[in-house]
mmCIF file of C-alpha atoms in Angstrom:
data_model
loop_
_atom_site.group_PDB
_atom_site.id
_atom_site.type_symbol
_atom_site.label_atom_id
_atom_site.label_comp_id
_atom_site.label_asym_id
_atom_site.label_seq_id
_atom_site.Cartn_x
_atom_site.Cartn_y
_atom_site.Cartn_z
ATOM 1 C CA MET A 1304 -47.063 12.296 10.800
ATOM 2 C CA PRO A 1305 -49.636 9.250 10.567
ATOM 3 C CA VAL A 1306 -52.218 9.140 13.152
ATOM 4 C CA GLY A 1307 -51.138 6.578 16.006
ATOM 5 C CA TYR A 1308 -48.206 5.128 13.864
ATOM 6 C CA SER A 1309 -44.700 6.466 13.856
ATOM 7 C CA GLU A 1310 -42.219 4.054 12.141
ATOM 8 C CA LEU A 1311 -41.997 0.616 10.643
ATOM 9 C CA PRO A 1312 -41.588 -2.176 13.187
ATOM 10 C CA GLU A 1313 -39.032 -4.957 12.673
ATOM 11 C CA LEU A 1314 -40.293 -7.257 9.945
ATOM 12 C CA SER A 1315 -39.658 -10.974 10.117
ATOM 13 C CA ALA A 1316 -37.883 -12.851 7.401
ATOM 14 C CA VAL A 1317 -39.992 -15.482 5.555
ATOM 15 C CA ALA A 1318 -38.117 -18.583 4.556
ATOM 16 C CA GLY A 1319 -38.303 -18.970 0.752
ATOM 17 C CA VAL A 1320 -38.589 -15.172 0.098
ATOM 18 C CA ARG A 1321 -35.708 -12.915 -0.752
ATOM 19 C CA LEU A 1322 -36.044 -9.224 -1.695
ATOM 20 C CA SER A 1323 -33.907 -6.338 -2.835
ATOM 21 C CA ALA A 1324 -34.348 -2.567 -3.142
ATOM 22 C CA GLN A 1325 -32.553 -0.565 -5.799
ATOM 23 C CA ALA A 1326 -32.446 3.090 -6.962
ATOM 24 C CA ALA A 1327 -33.533 2.974 -10.655
ATOM 25 C CA GLN A 1328 -34.367 6.528 -10.866
ATOM 26 C CA VAL A 1329 -37.876 5.740 -12.382
ATOM 27 C CA ARG A 1330 -38.955 9.220 -11.077
ATOM 28 C CA TYR A 1331 -37.203 9.703 -7.775
ATOM 29 C CA GLU A 1332 -33.612 10.895 -7.177
ATOM 30 C CA GLY A 1333 -31.669 9.666 -4.172
ATOM 31 C CA ARG A 1334 -33.933 6.910 -3.060
ATOM 32 C CA ASP A 1335 -34.729 3.241 -3.895
ATOM 33 C CA ASP A 1336 -37.705 2.861 -6.198
ATOM 34 C CA LEU A 1337 -37.328 -0.622 -7.509
ATOM 35 C CA VAL A 1338 -38.022 -3.950 -5.673
ATOM 36 C CA VAL A 1339 -37.465 -7.389 -6.758
ATOM 37 C CA MET A 1340 -39.018 -10.352 -4.649
ATOM 38 C CA GLU A 1341 -37.695 -13.836 -5.323
ATOM 39 C CA LEU A 1342 -39.963 -16.727 -4.474
ATOM 40 C CA ALA A 1343 -38.586 -20.174 -3.819
ATOM 41 C CA GLU A 1344 -39.277 -22.936 -6.399
ATOM 42 C CA GLY A 1345 -42.743 -24.451 -5.513
ATOM 43 C CA SER A 1346 -44.285 -21.315 -3.951
ATOM 44 C CA ARG A 1347 -47.768 -20.780 -4.572
ATOM 45 C CA CYS A 1348 -49.247 -17.277 -5.303
ATOM 46 C CA ALA A 1349 -52.762 -15.709 -5.108
ATOM 47 C CA ALA A 1350 -53.778 -12.175 -5.993
ATOM 48 C CA VAL A 1351 -56.644 -9.755 -6.171
ATOM 49 C CA PHE A 1352 -56.625 -6.818 -8.607
ATOM 50 C CA THR A 1353 -58.219 -3.421 -9.110
ATOM 51 C CA ARG A 1354 -61.773 -3.304 -10.710
ATOM 52 C CA ASN A 1355 -61.026 0.057 -12.343
ATOM 53 C CA ALA A 1356 -61.825 -0.399 -16.049
ATOM 54 C CA PHE A 1357 -58.762 1.623 -16.965
ATOM 55 C CA CYS A 1358 -56.486 -0.868 -15.176
ATOM 56 C CA ALA A 1359 -52.816 -0.363 -15.671
ATOM 57 C CA ALA A 1360 -50.639 -2.395 -18.030
ATOM 58 C CA PRO A 1361 -48.813 -4.254 -15.139
ATOM 59 C CA VAL A 1362 -52.103 -5.319 -13.837
ATOM 60 C CA ILE A 1363 -53.098 -6.838 -17.254
ATOM 61 C CA VAL A 1364 -49.694 -8.404 -17.683
ATOM 62 C CA ALA A 1365 -49.672 -9.794 -14.040
ATOM 63 C CA ARG A 1366 -53.028 -11.431 -14.461
ATOM 64 C CA GLU A 1367 -51.894 -13.002 -17.722
ATOM 65 C CA HIS A 1368 -48.691 -14.348 -16.159
ATOM 66 C CA LEU A 1369 -50.380 -15.536 -13.065
ATOM 67 C CA ALA A 1370 -52.771 -17.724 -15.035
ATOM 68 C CA GLN A 1371 -49.811 -19.352 -17.045
ATOM 69 C CA HIS A 1372 -47.168 -20.158 -14.447
ATOM 70 C CA ALA A 1373 -46.376 -20.194 -10.765
ATOM 71 C CA PRO A 1374 -44.429 -16.978 -10.194
ATOM 72 C CA ARG A 1375 -40.782 -16.917 -9.251
ATOM 73 C CA TYR A 1376 -40.282 -13.176 -9.193
ATOM 74 C CA LEU A 1377 -42.354 -9.955 -8.368
ATOM 75 C CA LEU A 1378 -41.019 -6.814 -10.074
ATOM 76 C CA ILE A 1379 -42.257 -3.607 -8.391
ATOM 77 C CA ASN A 1380 -41.533 0.065 -9.157
ATOM 78 C CA SER A 1381 -42.676 3.272 -7.604
ATOM 79 C CA GLY A 1382 -43.018 6.749 -9.283
ATOM 80 C CA ASN A 1383 -44.638 5.699 -12.532
ATOM 81 C CA ALA A 1384 -47.910 3.722 -12.754
ATOM 82 C CA ASN A 1385 -47.606 2.630 -16.378
ATOM 83 C CA ALA A 1386 -51.401 3.339 -16.622
ATOM 84 C CA GLY A 1387 -53.267 4.992 -19.349
ATOM 85 C CA THR A 1388 -50.397 4.135 -21.749
ATOM 86 C CA GLY A 1389 -52.247 1.756 -24.134
ATOM 87 C CA ALA A 1390 -50.318 -0.867 -26.186
ATOM 88 C CA PRO A 1391 -46.941 0.761 -25.674
ATOM 89 C CA GLY A 1392 -47.456 0.326 -21.849
ATOM 90 C CA LEU A 1393 -48.072 -3.347 -22.352
ATOM 91 C CA ASP A 1394 -45.000 -3.636 -24.210
ATOM 92 C CA ASP A 1395 -43.117 -1.802 -21.582
ATOM 93 C CA ALA A 1396 -44.445 -4.076 -18.793
ATOM 94 C CA ARG A 1397 -43.656 -7.200 -20.705
ATOM 95 C CA ARG A 1398 -40.093 -6.016 -21.570
ATOM 96 C CA SER A 1399 -39.307 -5.404 -17.978
ATOM 97 C CA CYS A 1400 -40.471 -9.017 -17.121
ATOM 98 C CA ALA A 1401 -38.497 -10.370 -19.948
ATOM 99 C CA ALA A 1402 -35.410 -8.405 -18.843
ATOM 100 C CA LEU A 1403 -35.515 -9.747 -15.345
ATOM 101 C CA ALA A 1404 -36.298 -13.302 -16.490
ATOM 102 C CA LYS A 1405 -33.430 -13.353 -18.794
ATOM 103 C CA ARG A 1406 -31.026 -12.465 -15.931
ATOM 104 C CA ALA A 1407 -32.786 -14.886 -13.382
ATOM 105 C CA GLY A 1408 -32.928 -17.859 -15.818
ATOM 106 C CA CYS A 1409 -36.653 -18.300 -15.726
ATOM 107 C CA ASP A 1410 -39.715 -17.794 -18.175
ATOM 108 C CA ALA A 1411 -40.878 -14.239 -18.491
ATOM 109 C CA ALA A 1412 -44.277 -15.313 -17.502
ATOM 110 C CA GLN A 1413 -42.884 -16.231 -14.115
ATOM 111 C CA VAL A 1414 -42.376 -12.585 -13.365
ATOM 112 C CA LEU A 1415 -45.242 -10.481 -12.148
ATOM 113 C CA PRO A 1416 -44.969 -6.742 -12.726
ATOM 114 C CA PHE A 1417 -46.314 -4.100 -10.434
ATOM 115 C CA SER A 1418 -46.168 -0.228 -10.808
ATOM 116 C CA THR A 1419 -47.463 2.646 -8.797
ATOM 117 C CA GLY A 1420 -47.036 6.461 -9.389
ATOM 118 C CA VAL A 1421 -47.968 8.976 -12.014
ATOM 119 C CA ILE A 1422 -50.534 7.955 -14.625
ATOM 120 C CA GLY A 1423 -50.128 8.538 -18.269
ATOM 121 C CA GLU A 1424 -46.398 8.398 -18.626
ATOM 122 C CA ARG A 1425 -44.268 5.638 -20.344
ATOM 123 C CA LEU A 1426 -42.374 3.453 -18.068
ATOM 124 C CA PRO A 1427 -38.608 4.095 -18.346
ATOM 125 C CA VAL A 1428 -37.783 0.480 -18.895
ATOM 126 C CA GLN A 1429 -34.108 1.025 -19.759
ATOM 127 C CA ARG A 1430 -33.497 2.511 -16.366
ATOM 128 C CA ILE A 1431 -35.315 -0.507 -14.703
ATOM 129 C CA GLU A 1432 -33.142 -2.871 -16.885
ATOM 130 C CA SER A 1433 -30.070 -0.998 -15.667
ATOM 131 C CA ALA A 1434 -30.831 -1.690 -12.114
ATOM 132 C CA LEU A 1435 -31.699 -5.362 -12.291
ATOM 133 C CA ASP A 1436 -28.229 -6.857 -12.078
ATOM 134 C CA GLY A 1437 -27.711 -5.095 -8.851
ATOM 135 C CA ALA A 1438 -31.155 -5.990 -7.577
ATOM 136 C CA LEU A 1439 -30.480 -9.612 -8.104
ATOM 137 C CA ALA A 1440 -27.026 -9.483 -6.464
ATOM 138 C CA ASN A 1441 -28.546 -7.960 -3.409
ATOM 139 C CA LEU A 1442 -31.372 -10.360 -2.763
ATOM 140 C CA SER A 1443 -31.737 -11.167 0.934
ATOM 141 C CA GLU A 1444 -34.495 -12.492 3.141
ATOM 142 C CA ASN A 1445 -33.793 -9.581 5.591
ATOM 143 C CA ASN A 1446 -34.647 -6.846 3.040
ATOM 144 C CA TRP A 1447 -38.371 -6.400 3.928
ATOM 145 C CA SER A 1448 -37.730 -2.916 5.424
ATOM 146 C CA ALA A 1449 -35.782 -1.670 2.526
ATOM 147 C CA ALA A 1450 -38.514 -2.998 0.185
ATOM 148 C CA ALA A 1451 -41.428 -1.412 2.189
ATOM 149 C CA HIS A 1452 -39.570 2.007 1.849
ATOM 150 C CA ALA A 1453 -38.933 1.609 -1.923
ATOM 151 C CA ILE A 1454 -42.497 1.151 -2.785
ATOM 152 C CA MET A 1455 -43.617 4.350 -1.257
ATOM 153 C CA THR A 1456 -44.851 7.324 -3.210
ATOM 154 C CA THR A 1457 -46.814 10.082 -1.210
ATOM 155 C CA ASP A 1458 -46.660 7.755 1.827
ATOM 156 C CA THR A 1459 -44.930 9.508 4.755
ATOM 157 C CA VAL A 1460 -44.014 6.096 6.490
ATOM 158 C CA ALA A 1461 -43.416 2.532 5.324
ATOM 159 C CA LYS A 1462 -45.978 0.194 6.328
ATOM 160 C CA GLY A 1463 -45.394 -3.512 7.380
ATOM 161 C CA VAL A 1464 -46.666 -6.161 9.804
ATOM 162 C CA SER A 1465 -45.324 -9.550 11.037
ATOM 163 C CA LEU A 1466 -46.858 -12.227 13.148
ATOM 164 C CA THR A 1467 -46.523 -15.963 13.760
ATOM 165 C CA LEU A 1468 -48.979 -18.869 14.266
ATOM 166 C CA SER A 1469 -48.731 -22.612 14.794
ATOM 167 C CA ILE A 1470 -49.853 -25.240 12.191
ATOM 168 C CA ASP A 1471 -49.689 -28.783 13.382
ATOM 169 C CA GLY A 1472 -47.238 -27.712 16.075
ATOM 170 C CA GLN A 1473 -45.084 -25.966 13.560
ATOM 171 C CA THR A 1474 -44.371 -22.297 13.847
ATOM 172 C CA VAL A 1475 -45.119 -20.408 10.548
ATOM 173 C CA THR A 1476 -44.445 -16.735 9.816
ATOM 174 C CA LEU A 1477 -46.482 -14.140 8.009
ATOM 175 C CA THR A 1478 -45.019 -10.827 6.909
ATOM 176 C CA GLY A 1479 -46.715 -8.145 4.973
ATOM 177 C CA MET A 1480 -45.954 -4.620 3.497
ATOM 178 C CA ALA A 1481 -48.181 -2.169 1.801
ATOM 179 C CA LYS A 1482 -48.078 1.294 0.264
ATOM 180 C CA GLY A 1483 -50.878 3.770 -0.039
ATOM 181 C CA SER A 1484 -51.879 7.136 1.047
ATOM 182 C CA GLY A 1485 -54.058 8.846 -1.453
ATOM 183 C CA MET A 1486 -56.410 7.558 -4.175
ATOM 184 C CA ILE A 1487 -57.766 5.077 -1.769
ATOM 185 C CA ARG A 1488 -60.998 3.448 -1.935
ATOM 186 C CA PRO A 1489 -59.626 0.183 -3.278
ATOM 187 C CA ASP A 1490 -62.666 -1.858 -4.310
ATOM 188 C CA MET A 1491 -60.559 -4.933 -4.230
ATOM 189 C CA ALA A 1492 -57.339 -4.343 -2.259
ATOM 190 C CA THR A 1493 -55.217 -1.331 -1.697
ATOM 191 C CA MET A 1494 -52.644 0.626 -3.848
ATOM 192 C CA LEU A 1495 -50.116 -2.262 -3.527
ATOM 193 C CA ALA A 1496 -49.829 -4.958 -0.797
ATOM 194 C CA TYR A 1497 -47.632 -8.019 -0.457
ATOM 195 C CA ILE A 1498 -48.136 -10.670 2.275
ATOM 196 C CA ALA A 1499 -45.806 -13.659 2.436
ATOM 197 C CA THR A 1500 -45.873 -16.812 4.462
ATOM 198 C CA ASP A 1501 -43.672 -19.955 4.927
ATOM 199 C CA ALA A 1502 -46.889 -22.036 5.365
ATOM 200 C CA ALA A 1503 -47.781 -24.568 2.633
ATOM 201 C CA VAL A 1504 -51.269 -23.800 1.230
ATOM 202 C CA GLU A 1505 -53.223 -25.429 -1.536
ATOM 203 C CA SER A 1506 -53.782 -23.003 -4.483
ATOM 204 C CA SER A 1507 -57.533 -22.589 -4.335
ATOM 205 C CA ALA A 1508 -57.445 -22.322 -0.538
ATOM 206 C CA LEU A 1509 -54.759 -19.679 -0.812
ATOM 207 C CA GLN A 1510 -56.968 -17.682 -3.398
ATOM 208 C CA ASN A 1511 -60.058 -18.022 -1.128
ATOM 209 C CA CYS A 1512 -58.132 -16.838 1.887
ATOM 210 C CA ILE A 1513 -56.841 -13.710 0.300
ATOM 211 C CA GLN A 1514 -60.189 -12.895 -1.354
ATOM 212 C CA GLN A 1515 -61.998 -13.250 2.120
ATOM 213 C CA ALA A 1516 -59.279 -11.176 3.879
ATOM 214 C CA VAL A 1517 -59.363 -8.389 1.263
ATOM 215 C CA GLU A 1518 -63.109 -8.060 1.488
ATOM 216 C CA GLN A 1519 -63.034 -7.327 5.202
ATOM 217 C CA SER A 1520 -59.938 -5.041 5.250
ATOM 218 C CA PHE A 1521 -58.598 -3.430 2.093
ATOM 219 C CA ASN A 1522 -62.207 -3.278 0.904
ATOM 220 C CA ARG A 1523 -63.314 -1.491 3.940
ATOM 221 C CA ILE A 1524 -61.015 1.568 3.819
ATOM 222 C CA THR A 1525 -61.390 4.929 2.104
ATOM 223 C CA VAL A 1526 -59.306 8.145 2.169
ATOM 224 C CA ASP A 1527 -60.813 10.038 -0.747
ATOM 225 C CA GLY A 1528 -63.257 7.597 -2.554
ATOM 226 C CA ASP A 1529 -60.943 7.154 -5.525
ATOM 227 C CA THR A 1530 -60.083 3.685 -6.708
ATOM 228 C CA SER A 1531 -56.633 3.336 -8.420
ATOM 229 C CA THR A 1532 -55.914 1.890 -11.718
ATOM 230 C CA ASN A 1533 -53.039 -0.134 -10.113
ATOM 231 C CA ASP A 1534 -54.434 -1.777 -7.037
ATOM 232 C CA ALA A 1535 -53.054 -5.291 -6.317
ATOM 233 C CA CYS A 1536 -52.884 -7.506 -3.286
ATOM 234 C CA VAL A 1537 -50.671 -10.644 -3.537
ATOM 235 C CA LEU A 1538 -50.400 -13.522 -1.174
ATOM 236 C CA VAL A 1539 -47.453 -15.979 -1.352
ATOM 237 C CA ALA A 1540 -46.938 -19.236 0.509
ATOM 238 C CA THR A 1541 -43.596 -20.747 -0.013
ATOM 239 C CA GLY A 1542 -44.142 -23.902 2.076
ATOM 240 C CA ALA A 1543 -40.550 -23.596 3.421
ATOM 241 C CA SER A 1544 -41.702 -24.032 7.124
ATOM 242 C CA GLY A 1545 -42.170 -27.772 6.609
ATOM 243 C CA ALA A 1546 -45.686 -27.580 8.172
ATOM 244 C CA ALA A 1547 -48.471 -29.773 6.663
ATOM 245 C CA VAL A 1548 -50.098 -28.433 3.483
ATOM 246 C CA LEU A 1549 -53.348 -26.550 4.159
ATOM 247 C CA ASP A 1550 -56.554 -26.863 2.312
ATOM 248 C CA ASP A 1551 -59.900 -25.671 3.186
ATOM 249 C CA ALA A 1552 -60.757 -28.957 5.220
ATOM 250 C CA HIS A 1553 -57.588 -28.811 7.338
ATOM 251 C CA PRO A 1554 -58.538 -27.942 10.863
ATOM 252 C CA ASP A 1555 -55.739 -25.238 10.906
ATOM 253 C CA TYR A 1556 -56.954 -23.512 7.765
ATOM 254 C CA PRO A 1557 -59.382 -21.153 9.677
ATOM 255 C CA ALA A 1558 -56.604 -19.948 11.903
ATOM 256 C CA PHE A 1559 -54.386 -19.316 9.038
ATOM 257 C CA CYS A 1560 -57.011 -17.388 7.267
ATOM 258 C CA ALA A 1561 -57.592 -15.428 10.495
ATOM 259 C CA ALA A 1562 -53.938 -14.588 10.606
ATOM 260 C CA VAL A 1563 -53.846 -13.431 7.010
ATOM 261 C CA SER A 1564 -56.972 -11.283 7.773
ATOM 262 C CA GLU A 1565 -55.360 -9.794 10.787
ATOM 263 C CA VAL A 1566 -52.235 -8.744 8.666
ATOM 264 C CA SER A 1567 -54.397 -7.428 5.927
ATOM 265 C CA THR A 1568 -56.516 -5.363 8.482
ATOM 266 C CA ARG A 1569 -53.575 -3.891 10.164
ATOM 267 C CA LEU A 1570 -51.887 -3.008 6.836
ATOM 268 C CA SER A 1571 -55.146 -1.430 5.536
ATOM 269 C CA GLN A 1572 -55.631 0.610 8.657
ATOM 270 C CA LEU A 1573 -52.127 1.824 8.432
ATOM 271 C CA ILE A 1574 -52.948 3.207 4.975
ATOM 272 C CA VAL A 1575 -55.784 5.368 6.439
ATOM 273 C CA ARG A 1576 -53.461 6.452 9.331
ATOM 274 C CA ASP A 1577 -51.202 7.617 6.677
ATOM 275 C CA GLY A 1578 -53.895 9.120 4.455
ATOM 276 C CA GLU A 1579 -52.667 12.218 2.664
ATOM 277 C CA GLY A 1580 -52.788 15.150 5.169
ATOM 278 C CA ALA A 1581 -54.761 12.965 7.601
ATOM 279 C CA THR A 1582 -55.065 14.151 11.321
ATOM 280 C CA LYS A 1583 -57.835 11.781 12.322
ATOM 281 C CA PHE A 1584 -58.411 8.006 12.148
ATOM 282 C CA VAL A 1585 -62.032 7.375 11.960
ATOM 283 C CA THR A 1586 -64.016 4.225 12.322
ATOM 284 C CA VAL A 1587 -67.554 4.350 10.790
ATOM 285 C CA ARG A 1588 -69.738 1.537 12.200
ATOM 286 C CA VAL A 1589 -73.266 1.046 10.830
ATOM 287 C CA GLU A 1590 -75.572 -1.316 12.789
ATOM 288 C CA GLY A 1591 -79.125 -2.571 12.530
ATOM 289 C CA GLY A 1592 -79.281 -2.796 8.681
ATOM 290 C CA HIS A 1593 -81.429 -4.982 6.605
ATOM 291 C CA ASP A 1594 -78.188 -6.348 4.924
ATOM 292 C CA SER A 1595 -74.454 -5.664 4.472
ATOM 293 C CA ALA A 1596 -74.929 -3.653 1.238
ATOM 294 C CA GLU A 1597 -77.223 -0.888 2.913
ATOM 295 C CA CYS A 1598 -74.829 -0.715 5.726
ATOM 296 C CA LEU A 1599 -71.955 -0.039 3.578
ATOM 297 C CA GLN A 1600 -74.055 2.401 1.523
ATOM 298 C CA VAL A 1601 -74.536 4.540 4.643
ATOM 299 C CA ALA A 1602 -71.002 4.099 5.967
ATOM 300 C CA TYR A 1603 -69.513 5.239 2.688
ATOM 301 C CA THR A 1604 -71.921 8.141 2.339
ATOM 302 C CA VAL A 1605 -70.795 9.406 5.720
ATOM 303 C CA ALA A 1606 -67.042 8.628 4.963
ATOM 304 C CA HIS A 1607 -67.099 10.539 1.677
ATOM 305 C CA SER A 1608 -68.972 13.511 2.663
ATOM 306 C CA PRO A 1609 -66.489 16.621 2.307
ATOM 307 C CA LEU A 1610 -68.609 18.327 4.965
ATOM 308 C CA VAL A 1611 -68.300 15.525 7.451
ATOM 309 C CA LYS A 1612 -64.561 15.169 6.679
ATOM 310 C CA THR A 1613 -63.679 18.821 7.131
ATOM 311 C CA ALA A 1614 -65.665 18.977 10.292
ATOM 312 C CA LEU A 1615 -63.501 16.097 11.517
ATOM 313 C CA PHE A 1616 -60.274 18.026 10.507
ATOM 314 C CA ALA A 1617 -61.644 21.086 12.528
ATOM 315 C CA SER A 1618 -62.644 18.824 15.576
ATOM 316 C CA ASP A 1619 -65.895 20.506 15.084
ATOM 317 C CA PRO A 1620 -68.990 18.455 16.663
ATOM 318 C CA ASN A 1621 -71.182 19.500 13.779
ATOM 319 C CA TRP A 1622 -73.264 16.514 14.005
ATOM 320 C CA GLY A 1623 -75.806 17.801 11.541
ATOM 321 C CA ARG A 1624 -73.619 16.930 8.791
ATOM 322 C CA ILE A 1625 -73.399 13.212 9.738
ATOM 323 C CA LEU A 1626 -77.352 13.311 10.143
ATOM 324 C CA ALA A 1627 -77.566 14.738 6.644
ATOM 325 C CA ALA A 1628 -75.330 12.161 5.076
ATOM 326 C CA VAL A 1629 -77.261 9.239 6.616
ATOM 327 C CA GLY A 1630 -80.506 10.826 5.432
ATOM 328 C CA ARG A 1631 -79.274 11.259 1.764
ATOM 329 C CA ALA A 1632 -77.728 7.729 1.568
ATOM 330 C CA GLY A 1633 -80.575 6.538 -0.289
ATOM 331 C CA LEU A 1634 -82.213 3.973 2.047
ATOM 332 C CA SER A 1635 -85.856 3.174 1.174
ATOM 333 C CA GLN A 1636 -88.342 3.641 4.018
ATOM 334 C CA LEU A 1637 -85.768 4.784 6.521
ATOM 335 C CA ASP A 1638 -87.640 5.413 9.778
ATOM 336 C CA ILE A 1639 -85.778 8.270 11.285
ATOM 337 C CA GLU A 1640 -87.273 7.703 14.678
ATOM 338 C CA GLN A 1641 -85.349 4.497 14.944
ATOM 339 C CA VAL A 1642 -81.913 5.882 13.899
ATOM 340 C CA GLU A 1643 -79.390 6.647 16.643
ATOM 341 C CA LEU A 1644 -76.109 8.482 16.019
ATOM 342 C CA TRP A 1645 -73.107 8.125 18.331
ATOM 343 C CA LEU A 1646 -69.675 9.736 18.764
ATOM 344 C CA ASP A 1647 -67.817 7.145 20.691
ATOM 345 C CA ASP A 1648 -69.825 6.778 23.976
ATOM 346 C CA VAL A 1649 -71.817 9.969 23.442
ATOM 347 C CA CYS A 1650 -75.330 9.679 21.814
ATOM 348 C CA ILE A 1651 -76.038 12.497 19.652
ATOM 349 C CA VAL A 1652 -79.295 11.632 17.930
ATOM 350 C CA ARG A 1653 -82.299 9.548 19.148
ATOM 351 C CA ASP A 1654 -86.090 9.525 18.480
ATOM 352 C CA GLY A 1655 -85.783 11.624 15.441
ATOM 353 C CA GLY A 1656 -83.764 14.464 16.944
ATOM 354 C CA VAL A 1657 -81.014 15.532 19.239
ATOM 355 C CA ALA A 1658 -80.669 13.172 22.232
ATOM 356 C CA GLN A 1659 -82.016 14.952 25.404
ATOM 357 C CA ASP A 1660 -78.861 14.093 27.333
ATOM 358 C CA TYR A 1661 -76.358 15.297 24.606
ATOM 359 C CA THR A 1662 -74.198 18.282 25.247
ATOM 360 C CA GLU A 1663 -71.857 20.157 23.001
ATOM 361 C CA ALA A 1664 -69.122 19.675 25.563
ATOM 362 C CA ASP A 1665 -69.377 15.883 25.273
ATOM 363 C CA GLY A 1666 -69.450 16.187 21.580
ATOM 364 C CA GLN A 1667 -66.278 18.333 21.612
ATOM 365 C CA ARG A 1668 -64.452 15.963 23.954
ATOM 366 C CA VAL A 1669 -64.794 13.220 21.342
ATOM 367 C CA MET A 1670 -63.936 15.309 18.309
ATOM 368 C CA ASN A 1671 -60.816 16.540 19.979
ATOM 369 C CA GLN A 1672 -59.481 12.939 19.873
ATOM 370 C CA ASP A 1673 -57.091 11.692 17.151
ATOM 371 C CA GLU A 1674 -59.095 8.501 16.841
ATOM 372 C CA ILE A 1675 -62.996 8.643 16.611
ATOM 373 C CA LEU A 1676 -65.774 6.138 16.398
ATOM 374 C CA ILE A 1677 -68.984 7.190 14.562
ATOM 375 C CA ARG A 1678 -71.566 4.691 15.245
ATOM 376 C CA ILE A 1679 -74.848 4.686 13.349
ATOM 377 C CA ALA A 1680 -77.757 2.425 14.445
ATOM 378 C CA LEU A 1681 -80.412 2.159 11.773
ATOM 379 C CA GLY A 1682 -82.963 -0.057 13.696
ATOM 380 C CA ARG A 1683 -84.006 -1.915 10.673
ATOM 381 C CA GLY A 1684 -82.300 -5.276 10.872
ATOM 382 C CA ALA A 1685 -79.462 -7.428 12.170
ATOM 383 C CA ALA A 1686 -76.580 -6.549 9.686
ATOM 384 C CA SER A 1687 -73.590 -4.397 10.368
ATOM 385 C CA GLU A 1688 -70.519 -3.218 8.746
ATOM 386 C CA THR A 1689 -67.323 -1.273 9.691
ATOM 387 C CA ILE A 1690 -65.029 0.823 7.548
ATOM 388 C CA TRP A 1691 -62.097 3.060 8.281
ATOM 389 C CA THR A 1692 -61.496 6.561 6.921
ATOM 390 C CA SER A 1693 -59.626 9.908 7.607
ATOM 391 C CA ASP A 1694 -60.502 13.474 7.732
ATOM 392 C CA LEU A 1695 -59.927 16.061 4.880
ATOM 393 C CA SER A 1696 -57.200 18.616 5.565
ATOM 394 C CA HIS A 1697 -55.633 21.478 3.863
ATOM 395 C CA ASP A 1698 -52.579 19.330 3.274
ATOM 396 C CA TYR A 1699 -54.599 16.785 1.140
ATOM 397 C CA VAL A 1700 -55.219 19.610 -1.369
ATOM 398 C CA SER A 1701 -51.610 20.694 -1.373
ATOM 399 C CA ILE A 1702 -50.303 17.152 -1.814
ATOM 400 C CA ASN A 1703 -52.438 16.318 -4.773
ATOM 401 C CA ALA A 1704 -52.117 19.743 -6.316
ATOM 402 C CA ASP A 1705 -48.450 19.529 -6.271
ATOM 403 C CA TYR A 1706 -48.101 15.693 -6.892
ATOM 404 C CA ARG A 1707 -46.578 16.010 -10.551
ATOM 405 C CA SER A 1708 -44.505 19.053 -9.746
#
C-alpha cells in the first residue's frame, strides 16, 4: 500500500480531451493496457523526454512527430517498453502510429507513441492494431480514471490529480495522470506523465512552463537512482475553455505555471509514495549550500545510500549512515563544524559531532513515522534544494527479481 495514499481521486474532465482504455494483451491478461488520448483540433502540446542514451523507440518517434505537426492523438501502451529494440523497434512504433492515424483520419506524424514495461522485447503491434477500433469507439472525456489504471506496470495504485484556477475570470481545469514505481530517478520527468488543460497557451510559453515544472518536481524524486529509457512528460493545452491565450507576458501566466507545477509535484510525490516496496515517504532537504548543484549532490548521495535506505525501512535511527553519506558526497572544503543534521524537529549532529541534547528516544520517535524529513544544513551559503525518496525494503528486491516472471 502506498505511503499516505490509498486510491485515485475523482479526476475532472478537460474540455477538448477524450480518452479510452482497452485490453490489447500487450503483456497483461485480463486488464486494460492500451490508452488512446484524442486532442481537439488546435490543441498545443509540449513535452520533455528522458536523457538516457538508450532512449526507447517511441521516445525517438514522439520527438520526431512533435517537431513536425501539432499532435491529435497520444497512443500509450503498458507492459512493453519497445526499448533496446533497434531499427525494428522504430518500425514498430511508426507502424502503430500509422495504424491509429489511418483509422482516425489524420497524418501519422500527428500521433505520439509512448510505451512502458519490459525492455528488449519487440512491440506486439498486431495486438495493438486489433484494439484500435474499440479504443476509438470508446473515447470519452470521462475516462481519465480508466486511462490512469491502464498505464500502470508495477504500480500498486493509479495516480492522478485535478485542480482548477481562474484566468481572466474564466475557470480552467488541469488534470494529470502518471505511472511510475521503480526505475525512478527521472532526470527529466517520470516514467510517464500526462497533464491536460482547457486553457489556451502559446507554444513556447507552454514548453517553458512544463520544463520549469519538471525541474522542480519530477526531477526531484528518486526511488532507486535508475533513469528509465522511456521517461516522458507531456503537457497539452486545448484552449477549449474560452479563456484568453496565455503567453509569458500575460499577468495570469505565473499563476498558470504555478498550477502546472502543483499538479506535477503532487504526481511526482505519488510516484515516490508508491515506490516499489516503499514503507516510508522521505523528504531530504539540504540548506546552506554554495549553489543548487552541491545541495542536490548531497541530497542524492543520502537518498541513494543503501545503508540509509535500509535504516529507514527498519525505522532505525542509525544517524551515522546519514553523516557518512554527507561526508562522502564530494563537497570541497566542507567544514564539518558548520554542518547540522536533523530528523524532523530533532537535531542529531551539531558542531562536528552528536548534538548534546540528542537522545535515541527522540530519534526513534521520528524514525517510527511513515513520513520523515531529513534536513541537512551545510553552513556554507544560501542555496537550498529538496528531493523526495523512499526506503529500501525486502519487497523491492522481490518485485524486481520477479518482474519478468
